[in-house]
């Protein structure tokens, strides 16, 4: 683990829960989130505005300390976007991302029904039960229209390598025909970003997209924004992410989150080191055993050759020598004549 991981920099660490929330999950940072999303979706979709939805009502809490923070958003054109920062690997991570996506898709129908129920309550002046609502709800003119979905995007920022994905920084998934690759349903999109595979230096980052990713990966170690980051978005990021600008409540929460992050990194590093030492010890023991076996076999072979030569000098035949030493007659001829 890099020693810098244990220092408190000028900027919040985006790989902590409160750090990610400060940078992207509050009303004051909405424009930063829109900028990041537009860079991720460049050429596919353009977001002008969005609102934050209540993530507790739209996703299940998972009992996993590695879950950093979920953002659940609705764009001005009706798309739903899940953004999650995942700090460390856990089993079935890809299954969990699928669960979140399916949950968000399913809630679209549920939210529509809830909206209609609230409208009817306002008209009648009294709340309705689920049974009353079902009995009084008019039939749809088009049965299939109730299944018309808005696009759901899942953006997963990962501070680890996921074995189920290719060894690259960005992986985009869609529902497509297996043979032709043609998209079958455009309303399901996932983008996985594996930060350990992003290895560009700042001098190699030519696009705003690359600069944003580079900044998220490295800003926790900086004391100021590099001069090369001149775009307005980085000035805003510098203002929001400065530890010194946090409220007292956020600073206390951030210090606790940073401590959890450090402990998690130390535990993982200790586990890796313990595994390395165990593997090294087992390898040495195995090597010694293999070396002993090879040495013993070599010594036995030399002893057989010496015996064969002595027996040959005593006038025994090749067949008799082979029977006495366990060598083949060809081996006897070869060893005695050399």
Short mmCIF file of N, CA and C in Angstrom, two decimals, residues 32-208:
data_model
loop_
_atom_site.label_atom_id
_atom_site.label_comp_id
_atom_site.label_asym_id
_atom_site.label_seq_id
_atom_site.Cartn_x
_atom_site.Cartn_y
_atom_site.Cartn_z
N UNK A 32 -21.35 19.16 -11.33
CA UNK A 32 -20.19 18.26 -11.48
C UNK A 32 -20.64 16.88 -11.94
N UNK A 33 -21.72 16.38 -11.34
CA UNK A 33 -22.24 15.08 -11.72
C UNK A 33 -22.73 15.09 -13.16
N UNK A 34 -23.42 16.14 -13.56
CA UNK A 34 -23.91 16.24 -14.93
C UNK A 34 -22.73 16.24 -15.90
N UNK A 35 -21.67 16.97 -15.56
CA UNK A 35 -20.49 17.01 -16.43
C UNK A 35 -19.88 15.62 -16.57
N UNK A 36 -19.71 14.92 -15.45
CA UNK A 36 -19.14 13.57 -15.51
C UNK A 36 -20.00 12.64 -16.34
N UNK A 37 -21.31 12.67 -16.11
CA UNK A 37 -22.21 11.78 -16.84
C UNK A 37 -22.21 12.09 -18.33
N UNK A 38 -22.19 13.37 -18.69
CA UNK A 38 -22.17 13.73 -20.11
C UNK A 38 -20.88 13.30 -20.78
N UNK A 39 -19.78 13.32 -20.05
CA UNK A 39 -18.52 12.83 -20.61
C UNK A 39 -18.57 11.31 -20.80
N UNK A 40 -19.19 10.62 -19.85
CA UNK A 40 -19.32 9.16 -19.96
C UNK A 40 -20.26 8.77 -21.10
N UNK A 41 -21.28 9.58 -21.34
CA UNK A 41 -22.31 9.25 -22.34
C UNK A 41 -22.14 10.06 -23.62
N UNK A 42 -20.96 10.63 -23.82
CA UNK A 42 -20.73 11.47 -25.00
C UNK A 42 -21.06 10.70 -26.27
N UNK A 43 -21.83 11.35 -27.16
CA UNK A 43 -22.22 10.72 -28.40
C UNK A 43 -23.44 9.83 -28.28
N UNK A 44 -23.90 9.61 -27.08
CA UNK A 44 -25.06 8.74 -26.85
C UNK A 44 -26.23 9.49 -26.26
N UNK A 45 -25.95 10.34 -25.27
CA UNK A 45 -27.03 11.08 -24.61
C UNK A 45 -26.45 12.35 -23.99
N UNK A 46 -27.29 13.38 -23.94
CA UNK A 46 -26.87 14.66 -23.37
C UNK A 46 -27.84 15.05 -22.27
N UNK A 47 -27.33 15.26 -21.06
CA UNK A 47 -28.15 15.62 -19.91
C UNK A 47 -28.05 17.12 -19.67
N UNK A 48 -29.18 17.78 -19.57
CA UNK A 48 -29.21 19.21 -19.27
C UNK A 48 -29.47 19.46 -17.79
N UNK A 49 -30.27 18.59 -17.19
CA UNK A 49 -30.61 18.77 -15.79
C UNK A 49 -31.01 17.42 -15.21
N UNK A 50 -30.93 17.31 -13.89
CA UNK A 50 -31.37 16.09 -13.20
C UNK A 50 -31.76 16.43 -11.78
N UNK A 51 -32.48 15.50 -11.17
CA UNK A 51 -32.83 15.63 -9.76
C UNK A 51 -32.38 14.36 -9.05
N UNK A 52 -32.05 14.50 -7.76
CA UNK A 52 -31.68 13.35 -6.96
C UNK A 52 -32.94 12.72 -6.39
N UNK A 53 -33.08 11.41 -6.56
CA UNK A 53 -34.20 10.68 -5.98
C UNK A 53 -33.78 10.09 -4.65
N UNK A 54 -34.75 9.73 -3.85
CA UNK A 54 -34.49 9.13 -2.55
C UNK A 54 -33.95 7.73 -2.76
N UNK A 55 -32.65 7.55 -2.58
CA UNK A 55 -32.04 6.26 -2.86
C UNK A 55 -32.54 5.17 -1.92
N UNK A 56 -32.97 5.53 -0.70
CA UNK A 56 -33.45 4.52 0.24
C UNK A 56 -34.76 3.90 -0.24
N UNK A 57 -35.53 4.65 -0.99
CA UNK A 57 -36.80 4.13 -1.48
C UNK A 57 -36.68 3.43 -2.82
N UNK A 58 -35.51 3.49 -3.40
CA UNK A 58 -35.36 2.93 -4.74
C UNK A 58 -34.27 1.88 -4.84
N UNK A 59 -33.65 1.55 -3.73
CA UNK A 59 -32.65 0.47 -3.75
C UNK A 59 -32.62 -0.17 -2.38
N UNK A 60 -32.20 -1.41 -2.35
CA UNK A 60 -32.08 -2.11 -1.08
C UNK A 60 -30.72 -1.85 -0.47
N UNK A 61 -30.69 -1.67 0.86
CA UNK A 61 -29.42 -1.55 1.54
C UNK A 61 -28.79 -2.94 1.63
N UNK A 62 -27.51 -3.02 1.31
CA UNK A 62 -26.81 -4.30 1.35
C UNK A 62 -25.85 -4.28 2.55
N UNK A 63 -25.83 -5.37 3.30
CA UNK A 63 -24.97 -5.45 4.48
C UNK A 63 -23.54 -5.73 4.04
N UNK A 64 -22.89 -4.71 3.51
CA UNK A 64 -21.53 -4.87 3.00
C UNK A 64 -20.79 -3.57 3.23
N UNK A 65 -19.72 -3.62 4.03
CA UNK A 65 -18.98 -2.40 4.35
C UNK A 65 -18.28 -1.81 3.15
N UNK A 66 -18.17 -2.57 2.07
CA UNK A 66 -17.48 -2.07 0.90
C UNK A 66 -18.34 -1.20 0.01
N UNK A 67 -19.68 -1.15 0.25
CA UNK A 67 -20.54 -0.29 -0.54
C UNK A 67 -20.28 1.16 -0.13
N UNK A 68 -19.91 1.99 -1.09
CA UNK A 68 -19.54 3.36 -0.74
C UNK A 68 -20.75 4.28 -0.72
N UNK A 69 -21.34 4.53 -1.87
CA UNK A 69 -22.48 5.42 -1.88
C UNK A 69 -23.21 5.28 -3.19
N UNK A 70 -24.52 5.20 -3.15
CA UNK A 70 -25.34 5.11 -4.35
C UNK A 70 -26.02 6.45 -4.60
N UNK A 71 -25.99 6.89 -5.84
CA UNK A 71 -26.78 8.03 -6.27
C UNK A 71 -27.85 7.51 -7.22
N UNK A 72 -29.04 8.01 -7.03
CA UNK A 72 -30.15 7.61 -7.90
C UNK A 72 -30.75 8.89 -8.44
N UNK A 73 -30.75 9.06 -9.75
CA UNK A 73 -31.11 10.33 -10.36
C UNK A 73 -32.14 10.14 -11.46
N UNK A 74 -32.88 11.21 -11.73
CA UNK A 74 -33.82 11.25 -12.83
C UNK A 74 -33.47 12.47 -13.68
N UNK A 75 -33.25 12.24 -14.98
CA UNK A 75 -32.87 13.35 -15.86
C UNK A 75 -34.09 14.10 -16.34
N UNK A 76 -33.85 15.27 -16.94
CA UNK A 76 -34.94 16.09 -17.43
C UNK A 76 -35.67 15.46 -18.61
N UNK A 77 -35.07 14.46 -19.24
CA UNK A 77 -35.72 13.77 -20.35
C UNK A 77 -36.21 12.38 -19.96
N UNK A 78 -36.23 12.08 -18.65
CA UNK A 78 -36.89 10.88 -18.18
C UNK A 78 -36.03 9.65 -17.98
N UNK A 79 -34.71 9.76 -18.11
CA UNK A 79 -33.84 8.60 -17.88
C UNK A 79 -33.50 8.50 -16.39
N UNK A 80 -33.38 7.27 -15.93
CA UNK A 80 -32.95 7.02 -14.56
C UNK A 80 -31.47 6.63 -14.59
N UNK A 81 -30.73 7.15 -13.62
CA UNK A 81 -29.29 6.88 -13.58
C UNK A 81 -28.89 6.47 -12.17
N UNK A 82 -28.25 5.31 -12.08
CA UNK A 82 -27.66 4.85 -10.82
C UNK A 82 -26.16 5.08 -10.92
N UNK A 83 -25.58 5.72 -9.92
CA UNK A 83 -24.13 5.90 -9.86
C UNK A 83 -23.63 5.33 -8.55
N UNK A 84 -22.68 4.43 -8.63
CA UNK A 84 -22.16 3.81 -7.41
C UNK A 84 -20.64 3.79 -7.44
N UNK A 85 -20.05 4.17 -6.32
CA UNK A 85 -18.62 4.04 -6.12
C UNK A 85 -18.38 2.83 -5.22
N UNK A 86 -17.69 1.84 -5.75
CA UNK A 86 -17.42 0.61 -4.99
C UNK A 86 -15.93 0.58 -4.67
N UNK A 87 -15.61 0.56 -3.39
CA UNK A 87 -14.22 0.70 -2.97
C UNK A 87 -13.42 -0.59 -3.07
N UNK A 88 -14.03 -1.72 -2.76
CA UNK A 88 -13.26 -2.96 -2.72
C UNK A 88 -14.08 -4.12 -3.28
N UNK A 89 -13.38 -5.14 -3.68
CA UNK A 89 -14.02 -6.32 -4.28
C UNK A 89 -14.86 -7.07 -3.26
N UNK A 90 -15.98 -7.57 -3.72
CA UNK A 90 -16.71 -8.57 -2.95
C UNK A 90 -17.35 -9.54 -3.93
N UNK A 91 -17.66 -10.72 -3.46
CA UNK A 91 -18.22 -11.74 -4.34
C UNK A 91 -19.58 -11.31 -4.86
N UNK A 92 -19.91 -11.75 -6.05
CA UNK A 92 -21.21 -11.50 -6.69
C UNK A 92 -21.46 -10.01 -6.91
N UNK A 93 -20.40 -9.25 -7.11
CA UNK A 93 -20.58 -7.81 -7.35
C UNK A 93 -21.38 -7.56 -8.62
N UNK A 94 -21.07 -8.29 -9.69
CA UNK A 94 -21.79 -8.09 -10.95
C UNK A 94 -23.26 -8.47 -10.81
N UNK A 95 -23.54 -9.49 -10.01
CA UNK A 95 -24.94 -9.85 -9.76
C UNK A 95 -25.65 -8.73 -9.02
N UNK A 96 -24.96 -8.09 -8.09
CA UNK A 96 -25.60 -7.00 -7.34
C UNK A 96 -25.90 -5.82 -8.25
N UNK A 97 -25.00 -5.51 -9.18
CA UNK A 97 -25.28 -4.40 -10.11
C UNK A 97 -26.49 -4.73 -10.97
N UNK A 98 -26.64 -6.00 -11.35
CA UNK A 98 -27.81 -6.40 -12.13
C UNK A 98 -29.08 -6.25 -11.29
N UNK A 99 -28.99 -6.60 -10.02
CA UNK A 99 -30.13 -6.46 -9.12
C UNK A 99 -30.56 -5.00 -9.03
N UNK A 100 -29.62 -4.09 -8.86
CA UNK A 100 -29.95 -2.68 -8.77
C UNK A 100 -30.62 -2.19 -10.05
N UNK A 101 -30.11 -2.64 -11.19
CA UNK A 101 -30.70 -2.22 -12.47
C UNK A 101 -32.13 -2.73 -12.59
N UNK A 102 -32.33 -4.00 -12.28
CA UNK A 102 -33.67 -4.59 -12.40
C UNK A 102 -34.64 -3.94 -11.41
N UNK A 103 -34.13 -3.63 -10.23
CA UNK A 103 -34.96 -2.97 -9.23
C UNK A 103 -35.42 -1.60 -9.73
N UNK A 104 -34.50 -0.86 -10.33
CA UNK A 104 -34.84 0.47 -10.85
C UNK A 104 -35.85 0.37 -11.99
N UNK A 105 -35.70 -0.64 -12.83
CA UNK A 105 -36.65 -0.83 -13.93
C UNK A 105 -38.03 -1.20 -13.39
N UNK A 106 -38.07 -2.12 -12.43
CA UNK A 106 -39.34 -2.53 -11.86
C UNK A 106 -40.06 -1.41 -11.15
N UNK A 107 -39.31 -0.52 -10.51
CA UNK A 107 -39.94 0.56 -9.75
C UNK A 107 -40.61 1.59 -10.65
N UNK A 108 -40.28 1.60 -11.94
CA UNK A 108 -40.93 2.56 -12.83
C UNK A 108 -42.44 2.33 -12.87
N UNK A 109 -42.86 1.08 -12.94
CA UNK A 109 -44.29 0.76 -12.93
C UNK A 109 -44.89 1.05 -11.57
N UNK A 110 -44.17 0.70 -10.51
CA UNK A 110 -44.67 0.94 -9.16
C UNK A 110 -44.83 2.43 -8.89
N UNK A 111 -43.89 3.23 -9.35
CA UNK A 111 -43.97 4.68 -9.13
C UNK A 111 -45.16 5.28 -9.86
N UNK A 112 -45.48 4.77 -11.05
CA UNK A 112 -46.62 5.27 -11.80
C UNK A 112 -47.91 4.99 -11.05
N UNK A 113 -48.04 3.81 -10.51
CA UNK A 113 -49.23 3.46 -9.74
C UNK A 113 -49.35 4.33 -8.49
N UNK A 114 -48.22 4.58 -7.83
CA UNK A 114 -48.25 5.41 -6.62
C UNK A 114 -48.67 6.83 -6.96
N UNK A 115 -48.19 7.34 -8.06
CA UNK A 115 -48.57 8.69 -8.48
C UNK A 115 -50.06 8.78 -8.73
N UNK A 116 -50.64 7.78 -9.41
CA UNK A 116 -52.07 7.78 -9.68
C UNK A 116 -52.88 7.68 -8.40
N UNK A 117 -52.39 6.90 -7.44
CA UNK A 117 -53.09 6.76 -6.17
C UNK A 117 -53.14 8.10 -5.44
N UNK A 118 -52.00 8.80 -5.44
CA UNK A 118 -51.94 10.10 -4.77
C UNK A 118 -52.88 11.10 -5.44
N UNK A 119 -52.94 11.08 -6.77
CA UNK A 119 -53.84 11.98 -7.49
C UNK A 119 -55.29 11.70 -7.12
N UNK A 120 -55.66 10.42 -7.00
CA UNK A 120 -57.03 10.07 -6.66
C UNK A 120 -57.36 10.44 -5.22
N UNK A 121 -56.38 10.33 -4.34
CA UNK A 121 -56.60 10.74 -2.95
C UNK A 121 -56.90 12.24 -2.88
N UNK A 122 -56.22 13.02 -3.69
CA UNK A 122 -56.45 14.46 -3.70
C UNK A 122 -57.85 14.79 -4.23
N UNK A 123 -58.34 14.00 -5.18
CA UNK A 123 -59.66 14.24 -5.77
C UNK A 123 -60.79 13.86 -4.82
N UNK A 124 -60.61 12.74 -4.12
CA UNK A 124 -61.68 12.23 -3.25
C UNK A 124 -61.58 12.74 -1.82
N UNK A 125 -60.38 13.18 -1.44
CA UNK A 125 -60.20 13.68 -0.08
C UNK A 125 -60.00 12.59 0.95
N UNK A 126 -59.84 11.36 0.51
CA UNK A 126 -59.61 10.27 1.46
C UNK A 126 -58.64 9.26 0.84
N UNK A 127 -57.86 8.63 1.68
CA UNK A 127 -56.90 7.64 1.16
C UNK A 127 -57.61 6.38 0.68
N UNK A 128 -57.06 5.74 -0.29
CA UNK A 128 -57.63 4.51 -0.82
C UNK A 128 -56.71 3.34 -0.52
N UNK A 129 -57.32 2.20 -0.27
CA UNK A 129 -56.53 0.99 -0.08
C UNK A 129 -56.08 0.47 -1.43
N UNK A 130 -55.17 -0.49 -1.41
CA UNK A 130 -54.69 -1.09 -2.66
C UNK A 130 -55.84 -1.75 -3.40
N UNK A 131 -56.77 -2.40 -2.67
CA UNK A 131 -57.90 -3.07 -3.32
C UNK A 131 -58.83 -2.06 -3.97
N UNK A 132 -59.13 -0.96 -3.27
CA UNK A 132 -59.98 0.08 -3.84
C UNK A 132 -59.36 0.65 -5.11
N UNK A 133 -58.08 0.86 -5.06
CA UNK A 133 -57.38 1.45 -6.20
C UNK A 133 -57.44 0.52 -7.41
N UNK A 134 -57.23 -0.78 -7.19
CA UNK A 134 -57.25 -1.73 -8.30
C UNK A 134 -58.63 -1.83 -8.92
N UNK A 135 -59.69 -1.76 -8.08
CA UNK A 135 -61.05 -1.88 -8.59
C UNK A 135 -61.48 -0.65 -9.36
N UNK A 136 -61.00 0.50 -8.96
CA UNK A 136 -61.45 1.74 -9.58
C UNK A 136 -60.55 2.21 -10.70
N UNK A 137 -59.36 1.61 -10.84
CA UNK A 137 -58.42 2.06 -11.87
C UNK A 137 -58.96 1.70 -13.25
N UNK A 138 -59.05 2.65 -14.16
CA UNK A 138 -59.53 2.35 -15.51
C UNK A 138 -58.53 1.51 -16.27
N UNK A 139 -59.04 0.73 -17.21
CA UNK A 139 -58.17 -0.10 -18.04
C UNK A 139 -57.39 0.77 -19.00
N UNK A 140 -56.18 0.35 -19.28
CA UNK A 140 -55.36 1.07 -20.24
C UNK A 140 -55.93 0.88 -21.64
N UNK A 141 -55.86 1.96 -22.44
CA UNK A 141 -56.28 1.84 -23.83
C UNK A 141 -55.38 0.84 -24.56
N UNK A 142 -54.14 0.86 -24.24
CA UNK A 142 -53.17 -0.04 -24.86
C UNK A 142 -52.49 -0.84 -23.76
N UNK A 143 -52.75 -2.15 -23.75
CA UNK A 143 -52.20 -2.99 -22.68
C UNK A 143 -50.69 -2.87 -22.59
N UNK A 144 -50.01 -2.83 -23.74
CA UNK A 144 -48.56 -2.79 -23.74
C UNK A 144 -47.98 -1.48 -23.26
N UNK A 145 -48.79 -0.41 -23.23
CA UNK A 145 -48.24 0.90 -22.87
C UNK A 145 -47.76 0.95 -21.42
N UNK A 146 -48.36 0.11 -20.56
CA UNK A 146 -47.93 0.13 -19.16
C UNK A 146 -46.51 -0.42 -18.99
N UNK A 147 -46.02 -1.12 -20.01
CA UNK A 147 -44.67 -1.67 -19.94
C UNK A 147 -43.65 -0.83 -20.69
N UNK A 148 -44.06 0.33 -21.15
CA UNK A 148 -43.12 1.22 -21.84
C UNK A 148 -42.16 1.80 -20.79
N UNK A 149 -40.88 1.58 -21.00
CA UNK A 149 -39.87 1.92 -19.98
C UNK A 149 -39.01 3.10 -20.41
N UNK A 150 -38.52 3.80 -19.41
CA UNK A 150 -37.46 4.77 -19.62
C UNK A 150 -36.12 4.07 -19.50
N UNK A 151 -35.12 4.64 -20.12
CA UNK A 151 -33.78 4.04 -20.06
C UNK A 151 -33.22 4.14 -18.65
N UNK A 152 -32.59 3.07 -18.21
CA UNK A 152 -31.89 3.05 -16.93
C UNK A 152 -30.40 2.86 -17.20
N UNK A 153 -29.61 3.81 -16.73
CA UNK A 153 -28.16 3.73 -16.83
C UNK A 153 -27.58 3.33 -15.47
N UNK A 154 -26.66 2.40 -15.48
CA UNK A 154 -25.92 2.05 -14.27
C UNK A 154 -24.46 2.40 -14.46
N UNK A 155 -23.95 3.33 -13.68
CA UNK A 155 -22.55 3.76 -13.75
C UNK A 155 -21.85 3.26 -12.50
N UNK A 156 -20.88 2.37 -12.66
CA UNK A 156 -20.24 1.74 -11.52
C UNK A 156 -18.75 2.05 -11.53
N UNK A 157 -18.32 2.90 -10.60
CA UNK A 157 -16.92 3.29 -10.46
C UNK A 157 -16.28 2.36 -9.44
N UNK A 158 -15.25 1.64 -9.83
CA UNK A 158 -14.73 0.53 -9.04
C UNK A 158 -13.25 0.75 -8.73
N UNK A 159 -12.93 0.75 -7.45
CA UNK A 159 -11.54 0.91 -7.02
C UNK A 159 -10.88 -0.46 -6.83
N UNK A 160 -11.16 -1.38 -7.73
CA UNK A 160 -10.61 -2.73 -7.67
C UNK A 160 -10.75 -3.37 -9.04
N UNK A 161 -10.11 -4.51 -9.21
CA UNK A 161 -10.22 -5.29 -10.45
C UNK A 161 -11.28 -6.37 -10.27
N UNK A 162 -12.25 -6.40 -11.16
CA UNK A 162 -13.32 -7.38 -11.11
C UNK A 162 -12.98 -8.56 -12.03
N UNK A 163 -12.82 -9.78 -11.46
CA UNK A 163 -12.44 -10.94 -12.28
C UNK A 163 -13.43 -11.25 -13.40
N UNK A 164 -14.69 -10.86 -13.22
CA UNK A 164 -15.70 -11.16 -14.22
C UNK A 164 -15.68 -10.23 -15.42
N UNK A 165 -14.85 -9.20 -15.38
CA UNK A 165 -14.75 -8.25 -16.49
C UNK A 165 -13.39 -8.39 -17.17
N UNK A 166 -13.30 -7.87 -18.38
CA UNK A 166 -12.02 -7.87 -19.07
C UNK A 166 -11.04 -6.95 -18.35
N UNK A 167 -9.76 -7.20 -18.57
CA UNK A 167 -8.71 -6.42 -17.90
C UNK A 167 -8.51 -5.10 -18.64
N UNK A 168 -9.46 -4.19 -18.46
CA UNK A 168 -9.40 -2.87 -19.07
C UNK A 168 -10.18 -1.90 -18.20
N UNK A 169 -9.99 -0.60 -18.44
CA UNK A 169 -10.60 0.40 -17.59
C UNK A 169 -12.11 0.46 -17.74
N UNK A 170 -12.61 0.53 -18.96
CA UNK A 170 -14.04 0.74 -19.18
C UNK A 170 -14.66 -0.46 -19.90
N UNK A 171 -15.79 -0.91 -19.37
CA UNK A 171 -16.58 -1.96 -20.00
C UNK A 171 -18.02 -1.47 -20.13
N UNK A 172 -18.56 -1.47 -21.35
CA UNK A 172 -19.94 -1.06 -21.61
C UNK A 172 -20.77 -2.30 -21.95
N UNK A 173 -21.91 -2.44 -21.30
CA UNK A 173 -22.77 -3.59 -21.58
C UNK A 173 -24.14 -3.12 -22.02
N UNK A 174 -24.75 -3.88 -22.95
CA UNK A 174 -26.09 -3.62 -23.44
C UNK A 174 -26.79 -4.96 -23.63
N UNK A 175 -28.08 -4.90 -23.86
CA UNK A 175 -28.82 -6.11 -24.24
C UNK A 175 -28.76 -6.20 -25.76
N UNK A 176 -28.03 -7.18 -26.26
CA UNK A 176 -27.79 -7.25 -27.70
C UNK A 176 -27.89 -8.67 -28.20
N UNK A 177 -28.09 -8.81 -29.51
CA UNK A 177 -28.07 -10.11 -30.15
C UNK A 177 -26.67 -10.70 -30.05
N UNK A 178 -26.60 -11.94 -29.62
CA UNK A 178 -25.30 -12.56 -29.37
C UNK A 178 -24.48 -12.71 -30.65
N UNK A 179 -25.15 -12.96 -31.75
CA UNK A 179 -24.44 -13.21 -33.00
C UNK A 179 -24.07 -11.92 -33.73
N UNK A 180 -25.03 -11.02 -33.89
CA UNK A 180 -24.78 -9.81 -34.68
C UNK A 180 -24.27 -8.64 -33.86
N UNK A 181 -24.53 -8.66 -32.54
CA UNK A 181 -24.15 -7.53 -31.70
C UNK A 181 -25.14 -6.39 -31.75
N UNK A 182 -26.22 -6.52 -32.50
CA UNK A 182 -27.22 -5.46 -32.60
C UNK A 182 -27.97 -5.32 -31.29
N UNK A 183 -28.15 -4.07 -30.84
CA UNK A 183 -28.85 -3.81 -29.59
C UNK A 183 -30.32 -4.19 -29.74
N UNK A 184 -30.82 -5.00 -28.82
CA UNK A 184 -32.20 -5.46 -28.85
C UNK A 184 -33.09 -4.51 -28.06
N UNK A 185 -32.64 -4.09 -26.88
CA UNK A 185 -33.40 -3.16 -26.05
C UNK A 185 -32.47 -2.06 -25.57
N UNK A 186 -32.73 -0.81 -25.95
CA UNK A 186 -31.81 0.29 -25.61
C UNK A 186 -31.99 0.84 -24.21
N UNK A 187 -32.92 0.29 -23.45
CA UNK A 187 -33.26 0.89 -22.15
C UNK A 187 -32.47 0.31 -20.98
N UNK A 188 -31.51 -0.55 -21.25
CA UNK A 188 -30.69 -1.16 -20.19
C UNK A 188 -29.23 -0.93 -20.54
N UNK A 189 -28.54 -0.07 -19.77
CA UNK A 189 -27.14 0.26 -20.06
C UNK A 189 -26.32 0.22 -18.78
N UNK A 190 -25.19 -0.45 -18.83
CA UNK A 190 -24.26 -0.47 -17.70
C UNK A 190 -22.87 -0.06 -18.16
N UNK A 191 -22.23 0.74 -17.35
CA UNK A 191 -20.86 1.16 -17.62
C UNK A 191 -20.03 0.86 -16.37
N UNK A 192 -19.01 0.03 -16.53
CA UNK A 192 -18.12 -0.34 -15.43
C UNK A 192 -16.77 0.33 -15.65
N UNK A 193 -16.29 1.03 -14.64
CA UNK A 193 -14.99 1.72 -14.71
C UNK A 193 -14.07 1.14 -13.63
N UNK A 194 -13.05 0.40 -14.04
CA UNK A 194 -12.10 -0.22 -13.11
C UNK A 194 -10.87 0.68 -12.98
N UNK A 195 -10.82 1.47 -11.93
CA UNK A 195 -9.79 2.48 -11.77
C UNK A 195 -8.36 1.93 -11.77
N UNK A 196 -8.09 0.73 -11.24
CA UNK A 196 -6.71 0.23 -11.29
C UNK A 196 -6.16 0.10 -12.70
N UNK A 197 -7.04 -0.01 -13.70
CA UNK A 197 -6.57 -0.14 -15.09
C UNK A 197 -6.39 1.21 -15.78
N UNK A 198 -6.74 2.30 -15.09
CA UNK A 198 -6.51 3.62 -15.68
C UNK A 198 -5.10 4.06 -15.29
N UNK A 199 -4.19 4.02 -16.23
CA UNK A 199 -2.77 4.25 -15.93
C UNK A 199 -2.21 5.50 -16.61
N UNK A 200 -3.06 6.32 -17.20
CA UNK A 200 -2.56 7.51 -17.89
C UNK A 200 -2.00 8.52 -16.89
N UNK A 201 -0.94 9.19 -17.32
CA UNK A 201 -0.42 10.34 -16.58
C UNK A 201 -1.15 11.59 -17.05
N UNK A 202 -1.08 12.65 -16.26
CA UNK A 202 -1.82 13.86 -16.59
C UNK A 202 -1.42 14.41 -17.95
N UNK A 203 -0.15 14.33 -18.30
CA UNK A 203 0.32 14.84 -19.58
C UNK A 203 -0.29 14.08 -20.76
N UNK A 204 -0.79 12.87 -20.50
CA UNK A 204 -1.38 12.06 -21.55
C UNK A 204 -2.90 12.21 -21.63
N UNK A 205 -3.47 12.97 -20.71
CA UNK A 205 -4.92 13.16 -20.68
C UNK A 205 -5.30 14.36 -21.54
N UNK A 206 -5.80 14.10 -22.71
CA UNK A 206 -6.12 15.18 -23.65
C UNK A 206 -7.58 15.59 -23.59
N UNK A 207 -8.47 14.70 -23.17
CA UNK A 207 -9.90 15.01 -23.13
C UNK A 207 -10.34 15.34 -21.70
N UNK A 208 -11.46 16.03 -21.60
CA UNK A 208 -12.02 16.35 -20.29
C UNK A 208 -12.38 15.06 -19.55
#
